[in-house]
Coordinates of C-alpha atoms in Angstrom, one line a residue:
M1350 CA -8.4 -12.9 -22.7
G1351 CA -10.6 -15.8 -21.5
T1352 CA -13.3 -15.4 -18.9
A1353 CA -13.8 -17.9 -16.0
H1354 CA -17.4 -17.3 -14.8
L1355 CA -18.1 -18.6 -11.3
T1356 CA -21.8 -19.5 -11.2
R1357 CA -24.0 -19.6 -8.1
R1358 CA -23.7 -23.4 -8.2
A1359 CA -19.9 -23.1 -8.1
L1360 CA -20.2 -20.6 -5.3
L1361 CA -22.8 -22.4 -3.1
C1362 CA -20.8 -21.1 -0.1
G1363 CA -23.2 -18.1 -0.5
A1364 CA -26.2 -20.2 0.1
T1365 CA -25.8 -20.7 3.9
A1366 CA -28.7 -18.5 4.8
V1367 CA -30.9 -20.3 2.2
A1368 CA -30.1 -23.7 3.6
L1369 CA -30.8 -22.5 7.2
G1370 CA -34.0 -21.0 6.1
A1371 CA -35.1 -24.2 4.5
T1372 CA -34.9 -26.0 7.8
T1373 CA -37.3 -23.7 9.6
G1374 CA -41.1 -23.9 9.6
T1375 CA -43.3 -26.8 10.7
A1376 CA -41.6 -29.1 13.1
R1377 CA -41.0 -32.6 11.9
A1378 CA -41.2 -35.8 14.1
A1379 CA -38.3 -37.7 15.4
T1380 CA -36.2 -37.7 12.3
T1381 CA -33.8 -35.0 11.1
E1382 CA -32.8 -34.3 7.5
V1383 CA -29.8 -32.5 6.1
P1384 CA -30.6 -30.6 2.9
Q1385 CA -28.6 -31.3 -0.2
L1386 CA -27.7 -27.7 -0.3
W1387 CA -25.8 -28.0 2.9
H1388 CA -23.9 -31.0 1.6
E1389 CA -22.9 -29.0 -1.4
F1390 CA -21.9 -26.0 0.7
T1391 CA -19.6 -28.1 2.9
R1392 CA -18.0 -29.7 -0.2
T1393 CA -17.5 -26.5 -2.1
P1394 CA -16.1 -23.7 0.1
C1395 CA -15.9 -20.4 -1.7
A1396 CA -12.3 -19.2 -1.5
P1397 CA -10.9 -22.5 -3.0
A1398 CA -13.3 -22.3 -5.9
I1399 CA -12.2 -18.7 -6.6
N1400 CA -8.5 -19.6 -6.3
R1401 CA -8.9 -22.5 -8.7
A1402 CA -10.5 -20.2 -11.2
V1403 CA -7.7 -17.6 -10.7
A1404 CA -5.1 -20.3 -11.2
A1405 CA -6.8 -21.5 -14.4
A1406 CA -6.9 -18.0 -15.8
G1407 CA -3.3 -17.6 -15.0
R1408 CA -2.2 -20.8 -16.6
A1409 CA -4.2 -19.7 -19.7
G1410 CA -2.1 -16.5 -19.9
G1411 CA -4.6 -14.2 -18.3
G1412 CA -8.4 -13.8 -18.0
T1413 CA -11.2 -12.5 -16.0
V1414 CA -12.8 -14.4 -13.1
S1415 CA -16.4 -13.1 -12.8
I1416 CA -18.4 -13.5 -9.6
P1417 CA -22.1 -12.9 -10.0
P1418 CA -24.3 -10.7 -7.7
G1419 CA -25.0 -12.1 -4.3
T1420 CA -23.3 -12.7 -1.0
F1421 CA -20.7 -15.5 -0.8
R1422 CA -19.0 -16.8 2.3
I1423 CA -15.2 -17.3 2.1
D1424 CA -13.4 -19.2 4.8
G1425 CA -9.9 -18.7 3.3
L1426 CA -8.0 -15.9 1.6
I1427 CA -8.0 -15.2 -2.1
Q1428 CA -4.5 -15.0 -3.7
V1429 CA -4.1 -13.4 -7.1
G1430 CA -0.6 -14.5 -8.1
Y1431 CA -0.7 -14.6 -11.9
D1432 CA -0.2 -11.8 -14.5
N1433 CA -3.1 -10.3 -16.4
V1434 CA -5.8 -11.9 -14.2
V1435 CA -8.8 -9.8 -13.0
L1436 CA -11.1 -10.8 -10.2
R1437 CA -14.4 -9.0 -11.0
G1438 CA -17.6 -8.9 -9.2
A1439 CA -20.9 -7.3 -10.4
G1440 CA -20.2 -4.1 -8.4
S1441 CA -19.3 -3.2 -4.9
G1442 CA -23.1 -2.9 -4.1
R1443 CA -24.0 -6.2 -5.7
T1444 CA -21.2 -8.8 -5.1
T1445 CA -20.1 -9.4 -1.5
L1446 CA -17.5 -11.8 -0.2
Y1447 CA -18.2 -12.5 3.5
A1448 CA -14.9 -13.5 5.3
T1449 CA -15.0 -15.5 8.5
K1450 CA -11.3 -16.1 9.3
N1451 CA -8.2 -13.9 9.8
L1452 CA -4.7 -14.3 8.6
T1453 CA -3.4 -15.6 11.9
E1454 CA -5.9 -18.5 11.6
L1455 CA -5.2 -19.1 7.9
I1456 CA -1.4 -18.7 7.8
G1457 CA -0.1 -18.3 11.4
V1458 CA 1.3 -15.9 13.9
Y1459 CA 3.4 -13.2 12.1
G1460 CA 6.0 -11.5 14.3
S1461 CA 7.9 -8.4 13.5
R1462 CA 11.4 -8.7 12.1
Y1463 CA 12.4 -5.9 14.4
G1464 CA 11.6 -7.9 17.5
G1465 CA 9.1 -7.5 20.3
T1466 CA 5.6 -8.9 20.6
K1467 CA 4.0 -7.0 17.7
S1468 CA 1.9 -8.7 15.1
A1469 CA 3.0 -7.9 11.6
W1470 CA -0.5 -8.5 10.4
S1471 CA -1.0 -5.0 11.8
W1472 CA 0.7 -3.7 8.6
A1473 CA 0.9 -6.6 6.1
G1474 CA -1.2 -9.0 4.1
G1475 CA -4.8 -9.1 2.9
L1476 CA -7.7 -11.6 2.7
I1477 CA -7.5 -10.6 -1.0
W1478 CA -3.8 -10.6 -1.7
L1479 CA -2.2 -9.6 -5.0
A1480 CA 1.4 -10.8 -5.2
P1481 CA 3.4 -13.0 -7.6
K1482 CA 2.8 -16.6 -6.6
A1483 CA 6.4 -17.5 -6.0
R1484 CA 6.9 -14.5 -3.8
W1485 CA 3.7 -15.2 -1.9
D1486 CA 4.7 -18.8 -1.4
S1487 CA 8.1 -17.8 0.0
L1488 CA 6.5 -15.2 2.4
V1489 CA 4.0 -17.8 3.7
A1490 CA 6.8 -20.4 4.2
A1491 CA 8.9 -17.9 6.1
I1492 CA 6.0 -16.8 8.3
R1493 CA 5.2 -20.4 9.2
A1494 CA 8.8 -21.1 10.0
Q1495 CA 8.9 -17.9 12.1
A1496 CA 11.8 -16.6 10.0
W1497 CA 10.2 -13.1 9.8
P1498 CA 11.0 -11.9 6.2
F1499 CA 11.8 -8.7 4.4
E1500 CA 8.8 -8.0 2.2
G1501 CA 10.2 -6.3 -0.8
W1502 CA 11.6 -6.8 -4.3
T1503 CA 14.8 -8.8 -3.3
G1504 CA 13.4 -11.6 -1.3
N1505 CA 13.0 -12.6 2.4
K1506 CA 16.7 -12.0 3.1
R1507 CA 17.2 -9.3 0.5
D1508 CA 19.6 -11.6 -1.4
E1509 CA 17.5 -12.6 -4.4
W1510 CA 19.0 -10.2 -7.0
E1511 CA 21.8 -10.0 -9.5
L1512 CA 23.8 -7.1 -10.7
L1513 CA 22.9 -6.1 -14.3
T1514 CA 25.1 -3.1 -14.7
P1515 CA 26.5 -0.1 -12.8
V1516 CA 24.9 3.2 -13.7
E1517 CA 26.8 6.4 -14.3
P1518 CA 26.0 9.7 -12.4
A1519 CA 22.7 11.3 -13.4
R1520 CA 20.3 14.0 -12.1
Q1521 CA 16.8 13.6 -10.5
G1522 CA 14.3 14.1 -13.3
D1523 CA 16.5 12.6 -16.1
W1524 CA 14.8 10.1 -18.4
T1525 CA 18.0 8.5 -19.6
V1526 CA 21.0 7.0 -17.9
E1527 CA 24.3 5.8 -19.1
V1528 CA 25.3 2.3 -18.1
A1529 CA 28.5 0.3 -18.1
D1530 CA 27.1 -2.8 -19.8
P1531 CA 23.8 -2.8 -21.7
S1532 CA 24.0 -6.4 -22.8
R1533 CA 21.3 -7.7 -20.3
L1534 CA 19.0 -4.8 -20.7
H1535 CA 16.0 -5.1 -23.1
P1536 CA 13.1 -2.7 -24.0
G1537 CA 10.0 -3.6 -22.0
S1538 CA 11.8 -5.4 -19.2
L1539 CA 11.4 -4.4 -15.6
V1540 CA 14.6 -3.7 -13.7
L1541 CA 15.4 -2.5 -10.2
L1542 CA 17.4 0.7 -9.6
R1543 CA 19.3 0.2 -6.4
V1544 CA 20.8 3.2 -4.7
S1545 CA 22.9 2.7 -1.5
D1546 CA 23.9 5.1 1.2
D1547 CA 27.5 6.1 2.2
P1548 CA 28.9 6.3 5.7
A1549 CA 28.0 10.0 6.0
H1550 CA 24.4 9.2 5.0
T1551 CA 24.4 11.7 2.2
L1552 CA 21.7 9.7 0.4
L1553 CA 19.3 10.2 3.3
Q1554 CA 20.3 13.9 3.4
H1555 CA 19.5 14.1 -0.3
M1556 CA 16.1 12.5 0.2
S1557 CA 15.5 15.2 2.9
G1558 CA 16.4 18.1 0.6
G1559 CA 20.0 18.6 1.6
G1560 CA 21.4 21.5 3.4
P1561 CA 22.4 22.2 7.0
G1562 CA 19.4 20.7 8.7
P1563 CA 19.7 17.2 7.2
A1564 CA 23.5 17.4 7.5
A1565 CA 23.2 18.0 11.3
Y1566 CA 20.6 15.3 11.9
Y1567 CA 22.0 12.2 13.7
W1568 CA 21.3 9.3 11.3
T1569 CA 23.5 6.6 12.7
D1570 CA 21.2 5.3 15.5
K1571 CA 18.1 5.1 13.3
T1572 CA 18.5 1.4 12.9
K1573 CA 15.0 0.8 11.5
L1574 CA 15.4 3.5 8.9
L1575 CA 18.8 2.2 7.9
S1576 CA 17.3 -1.2 7.3
Y1577 CA 15.2 0.2 4.5
V1578 CA 18.4 1.2 2.5
P1579 CA 19.3 0.7 -0.3
Y1580 CA 16.5 2.5 -2.0
E1581 CA 14.9 0.2 -4.5
W1582 CA 12.9 1.6 -7.4
P1583 CA 11.4 -0.7 -10.1
V1584 CA 11.2 0.8 -13.6
R1585 CA 10.6 -0.5 -17.1
I1586 CA 13.2 0.1 -19.9
A1587 CA 11.7 2.0 -22.8
R1588 CA 14.7 1.9 -25.2
V1589 CA 18.4 0.9 -25.3
R1590 CA 20.7 2.8 -27.6
G1591 CA 24.3 1.7 -27.1
R1592 CA 25.1 2.5 -23.5
T1593 CA 22.2 4.9 -23.2
V1594 CA 19.1 3.6 -21.6
V1595 CA 15.7 5.4 -21.8
L1596 CA 13.4 4.8 -18.8
E1597 CA 9.7 4.9 -18.8
R1598 CA 9.7 7.4 -15.9
P1599 CA 12.1 10.1 -14.8
L1600 CA 14.7 9.4 -12.1
P1601 CA 13.3 10.0 -8.5
L1602 CA 16.7 11.0 -7.1
D1603 CA 20.2 12.1 -8.2
L1604 CA 22.6 9.2 -8.9
R1605 CA 26.0 9.9 -7.4
P1606 CA 29.1 7.6 -7.6
E1607 CA 29.4 7.4 -3.8
W1608 CA 25.9 5.8 -3.7
N1609 CA 26.9 2.9 -6.1
P1610 CA 23.8 3.2 -8.3
Q1611 CA 23.1 0.0 -10.3
L1612 CA 20.4 -1.7 -12.3
A1613 CA 19.6 -5.2 -10.9
T1614 CA 17.3 -8.1 -11.2
H1615 CA 14.5 -8.8 -8.6
V1616 CA 11.9 -11.3 -7.7
R1617 CA 9.4 -11.7 -10.5
E1618 CA 6.7 -9.1 -10.3
L1619 CA 2.9 -9.4 -10.6
T1620 CA 1.7 -7.2 -13.4
G1621 CA -1.5 -6.4 -15.3
S1622 CA -3.8 -7.9 -12.6
G1623 CA -6.7 -6.3 -10.6
V1624 CA -9.7 -6.6 -8.4
E1625 CA -12.9 -4.9 -9.3
G1626 CA -16.5 -4.5 -8.4
L1627 CA -17.0 -6.2 -5.0
T1628 CA -17.3 -5.7 -1.3
L1629 CA -15.2 -7.7 1.1
E1630 CA -17.2 -7.8 4.4
V1631 CA -15.4 -9.3 7.3
M1632 CA -17.3 -11.0 10.1
E1633 CA -17.5 -8.3 12.8
T1634 CA -15.2 -8.8 15.7
P1635 CA -13.9 -6.4 18.3
Q1636 CA -10.8 -4.4 17.1
S1637 CA -7.6 -5.8 18.6
P1638 CA -5.3 -3.8 20.8
H1639 CA -2.8 -1.6 19.0
L1640 CA -0.2 -3.6 17.0
L1641 CA -1.8 -7.0 17.9
D1642 CA -4.1 -7.2 14.9
K1643 CA -5.1 -10.8 13.9
G1644 CA -5.2 -10.0 10.2
Y1645 CA -8.8 -9.3 9.3
N1646 CA -7.3 -7.3 6.5
G1647 CA -8.8 -6.2 3.2
V1648 CA -6.8 -6.0 -0.1
A1649 CA -3.0 -6.0 -0.3
L1650 CA -0.8 -5.4 -3.3
Q1651 CA 2.8 -6.7 -2.8
C1652 CA 5.6 -6.8 -5.3
A1653 CA 3.0 -5.7 -7.8
Y1654 CA 3.6 -3.4 -10.7
D1655 CA 0.9 -1.8 -12.9
C1656 CA -1.9 -3.6 -11.0
W1657 CA -5.2 -2.0 -9.8
V1658 CA -8.2 -2.1 -7.5
D1659 CA -11.4 -0.4 -8.7
D1660 CA -14.8 -0.1 -7.1
V1661 CA -14.0 -2.2 -4.0
T1662 CA -15.3 -1.7 -0.5
V1663 CA -14.0 -3.4 2.6
R1664 CA -15.8 -3.5 5.9
N1665 CA -15.0 -4.5 9.5
V1666 CA -11.3 -4.9 8.7
D1667 CA -8.2 -4.4 10.9
N1668 CA -6.4 -2.8 7.9
G1669 CA -8.1 -1.8 4.7
F1670 CA -6.0 -1.4 1.5
G1671 CA -2.2 -2.0 1.5
L1672 CA 0.6 -1.2 -0.8
V1673 CA 3.7 -3.2 0.2
A1674 CA 6.7 -2.8 -2.2
A1675 CA 4.1 -2.0 -4.8
S1676 CA 4.8 0.4 -7.7
S1677 CA 2.7 2.0 -10.5
C1678 CA -0.5 0.6 -9.0
T1679 CA -3.9 2.4 -8.9
L1680 CA -6.6 2.2 -6.3
R1681 CA -9.7 3.9 -7.6
R1682 CA -13.2 4.2 -6.0
T1683 CA -12.2 2.3 -2.9
R1684 CA -14.0 2.6 0.5
V1685 CA -13.3 1.5 4.0
G1686 CA -16.2 1.2 6.5
G1687 CA -17.6 -0.8 9.4
R1688 CA -16.5 -1.1 13.0
G1689 CA -13.2 0.9 12.7
E1690 CA -9.7 -0.1 11.7
H1691 CA -6.0 0.4 12.5
H1692 CA -4.8 1.5 9.0
P1693 CA -7.5 2.3 6.5
Y1694 CA -4.7 2.6 3.9
F1695 CA -1.1 1.7 4.3
C1696 CA 1.8 2.4 1.9
R1697 CA 5.1 1.1 3.0
E1698 CA 8.3 -1.0 2.3
G1699 CA 9.5 1.1 -0.6
S1700 CA 6.2 1.6 -2.5
H1701 CA 6.5 4.2 -5.2
D1702 CA 4.5 6.0 -8.0
N1703 CA 1.1 4.7 -6.8
L1704 CA -2.2 6.6 -7.2
V1705 CA -5.1 6.4 -4.7
E1706 CA -8.1 8.4 -6.0
D1707 CA -11.8 8.8 -5.2
F1708 CA -11.4 7.1 -1.9
T1709 CA -13.6 7.2 1.2
I1710 CA -13.0 6.4 4.9
E1711 CA -16.3 6.2 6.6
E1712 CA -17.0 7.0 10.3
R1713 CA -16.7 4.0 12.4
T1714 CA -20.0 2.2 13.4
V1715 CA -18.9 1.4 17.0
P1716 CA -16.8 3.4 19.5
A1717 CA -13.0 2.8 19.4
P1718 CA -11.7 0.5 22.2
S1719 CA -9.4 2.4 24.5
D1720 CA -6.3 0.3 23.6
T1721 CA -6.5 0.8 19.8
Q1722 CA -5.1 3.5 17.4
L1723 CA -6.5 4.9 14.2
H1724 CA -4.0 6.2 11.6
G1725 CA -5.3 7.1 8.1
I1726 CA -3.7 7.4 4.7
N1727 CA -0.3 6.0 5.7
V1728 CA 3.1 6.4 4.0
E1729 CA 6.4 5.2 5.4
G1730 CA 9.6 3.2 4.7
L1731 CA 11.3 5.4 2.0
S1732 CA 8.0 5.3 -0.1
S1733 CA 8.0 8.1 -2.7
Y1734 CA 6.0 9.8 -5.4
N1735 CA 2.6 8.4 -4.2
V1736 CA -0.6 10.4 -4.7
W1737 CA -3.8 10.5 -2.8
S1738 CA -6.4 12.5 -4.7
R1739 CA -10.1 13.3 -4.3
G1740 CA -10.7 11.8 -0.9
S1741 CA -13.4 11.9 1.8
M1742 CA -12.2 11.0 5.3
A1743 CA -14.8 10.9 8.0
M1744 CA -11.9 9.9 10.3
G1745 CA -8.2 9.4 10.3
T1746 CA -5.2 11.6 9.4
F1747 CA -2.4 12.1 6.8
D1748 CA -0.3 9.5 8.5
S1749 CA 3.4 9.9 7.7
H1750 CA 4.7 7.0 9.8
R1751 CA 8.4 7.9 9.9
G1752 CA 10.9 6.0 7.8
L1753 CA 11.6 9.1 5.7
P1754 CA 8.9 9.0 3.0
F1755 CA 9.4 11.7 0.5
A1756 CA 7.9 13.4 -2.6
N1757 CA 4.3 12.4 -1.8
V1758 CA 1.2 14.4 -2.6
R1759 CA -2.2 14.7 -1.0
T1760 CA -4.7 16.8 -2.9
D1761 CA -8.4 17.7 -3.0
I1762 CA -9.3 15.9 0.2
T1763 CA -11.9 16.5 3.0
V1764 CA -10.8 15.1 6.4
N1765 CA -12.0 15.0 9.9
N1766 CA -8.5 15.0 11.3
N1767 CA -8.9 12.8 14.4
G1768 CA -6.3 10.1 13.8
R1769 CA -2.7 9.9 15.0
H1770 CA 0.6 9.1 13.2
G1771 CA 2.8 6.2 14.4
G1772 CA 6.3 5.1 13.8
D1773 CA 9.2 4.1 16.0
A1774 CA 11.8 6.7 16.9
N1775 CA 14.5 4.6 15.3
A1776 CA 12.6 4.8 12.0
G1777 CA 13.9 8.4 11.6
P1778 CA 12.1 11.5 10.3
L1779 CA 8.4 11.9 9.6
F1780 CA 9.0 13.6 6.3
G1781 CA 11.6 13.8 3.6
A1782 CA 11.6 16.5 1.0
R1783 CA 8.9 17.5 -1.6
F1784 CA 5.7 16.6 0.3
T1785 CA 2.7 18.6 -0.9
H1786 CA -0.7 19.1 0.7
W1787 CA -2.9 21.0 -1.8
N1788 CA -6.5 22.0 -1.3
V1789 CA -7.2 20.2 2.0
R1790 CA -10.5 20.8 3.9
V1791 CA -10.0 20.0 7.6
T1792 CA -13.5 19.8 9.2
N1793 CA -12.4 19.7 12.8
G1794 CA -9.7 22.4 12.5
R1795 CA -6.8 20.3 13.8
A1796 CA -3.4 21.2 12.3
G1797 CA -1.4 18.1 13.0
L1798 CA 0.0 16.5 9.8
M1799 CA -2.2 18.8 7.6
K1800 CA -0.3 22.1 7.8
I1801 CA 3.3 20.9 7.3
D1802 CA 5.3 24.0 6.6
G1803 CA 6.9 23.7 10.1
L1804 CA 7.6 20.0 9.7
A1805 CA 8.4 18.9 6.1
P1806 CA 11.6 20.2 4.4
Y1807 CA 11.4 21.6 0.9
S1808 CA 7.7 21.0 0.9
A1809 CA 4.4 22.9 0.4
T1810 CA 1.1 23.5 2.1
V1811 CA -1.3 25.2 -0.2
A1812 CA -5.0 26.1 0.4
V1813 CA -5.7 24.6 3.8
N1814 CA -8.4 26.1 5.9
E1815 CA -7.6 27.6 9.3
V1816 CA -6.3 25.0 11.7
T1817 CA -4.7 25.0 15.2
D1818 CA -2.4 22.6 17.0
F1819 CA -4.0 20.2 19.5
D1820 CA -3.8 16.6 20.4
Q1821 CA -0.7 15.1 18.9
I1822 CA 1.8 17.9 18.3
D1823 CA 5.1 17.3 16.5
V1824 CA 8.3 19.2 16.4
P1825 CA 10.4 19.3 13.2
D1826 CA 13.1 16.6 12.8
F1827 CA 15.5 19.0 11.1
T1828 CA 16.9 22.3 12.6
G1829 CA 17.1 25.6 10.8
D1830 CA 15.2 26.8 7.8
L1831 CA 13.1 24.0 6.3
H1832 CA 12.5 25.9 3.0
S1833 CA 8.9 24.9 3.2
R1834 CA 6.2 27.0 1.4
L1835 CA 2.8 28.1 2.8
E1836 CA 0.4 29.7 0.4
L1837 CA -3.3 30.6 0.3
Y1838 CA -3.6 30.0 4.0
P1839 CA -6.2 29.9 5.4
T1840 CA -8.5 29.2 2.5
T1841 CA -10.1 26.4 0.6
G1842 CA -12.0 26.3 -2.6
V1843 CA -10.4 29.3 -4.2
V1844 CA -7.2 27.7 -5.3
R1845 CA -6.7 27.0 -9.0
P1846 CA -6.0 24.3 -10.0
R1847 CA -8.1 22.6 -7.4
N1848 CA -6.4 19.2 -7.9
L1849 CA -2.6 19.3 -8.1
Y1850 CA -2.2 15.8 -9.5
E1851 CA -4.7 16.2 -12.3
A1852 CA -3.2 19.6 -13.2
Q1853 CA 0.4 18.4 -13.3
R1854 CA -0.6 15.3 -15.3
E1855 CA -2.4 17.5 -17.9
L1856 CA 0.5 20.0 -18.0

């Protein structure tokens, strides 16, 4: 892989302070002079230089764009839209990108596809945005046309897919499926498993663990939740043997005939790309009222598969790190700090099989304005099998934001549980089945969204210290026995294994 190295001369956007310093000192007579450094700064803004280098690496088939130590001003967003391209600073304590504009200024107003006056920049997009270029271009065009798009794997109107083959019934956990027609399936290719619901909403019941409670739940008026269906799960094909297809990962759900399971095409994914070793510091502005964020957002991964963020800090953002229709991506050694934010982390729009580990949410540096909300490590919109591991949260909460997320794990985390969950009522239940909170240390003793044995069906709370209900208190969405386990309560530190994800992976 080639390396595109952005020198300080190529990034003279970082020299603003130097240029201003050069104009101070002994006063000169009537004439004024503009330093050459300022001319070069105005000719060579930072974000375009980085984007040109990213594009050049992409055209070359992949490469690393290296940014040296220093602080560099960016007046635009950075878009990583090419496979196998890495944007790499010298370390989050050494390379800083200083952002001066928000996504509303750079792209435009982004309204919610569900109506109302909300700004979708409150839960979408980033000033560093990893998404396949064609998909990103189509999203930007739709936003500028005020045709508020769907954000996932099948395009703005969910019509950019083709049937590859129907799939025969199978069980959750199976690694192989039988298909009707294997002719368009090839080892190594990424396909989309689409699973639809039936009029009785038995797919949603299955995601909730089944049984009397989910069967009695009234699904029909949950319009926002129903808009997330079909469930779409990207997966690579490992092998094809006649009509038997071996997948790289086990099935997340049962496949039943009434749900019309099928393998399909999708918009082209971004794969093998990452951002490493830098701080994105946003010009400090007051936090916007709830759901009216302007888009001072950090790093977003969208329609990305097997991409990553490592050793990256974001400061003074509206929203920190986002997974939007992202799958098999890893966020490692990430940190959110500064004046306070709406979503430190968001995971939505059918994001699956992602890992967030060694993460930190710092205490805000200024008091929260009264008309704002703080969430935390968010998951929503049928997102499944995501893991948050080894975290330190000085503020926030385990934000299940409705939309029936299921089979997610939070393990080995210390949290000052002072955030609140969100989610419209028509987005349905807070929790589907198979959530696990394992070895969680709650420093302020608040139970909400930590101790979930009374909320999440077929789930587990293991080794949480003693907590009590106060502030936001929820009631279960499902009636009857939730079949939810509570073990080693109240305790922390004594549980073995300490980290559920690491132990399951080793086993």
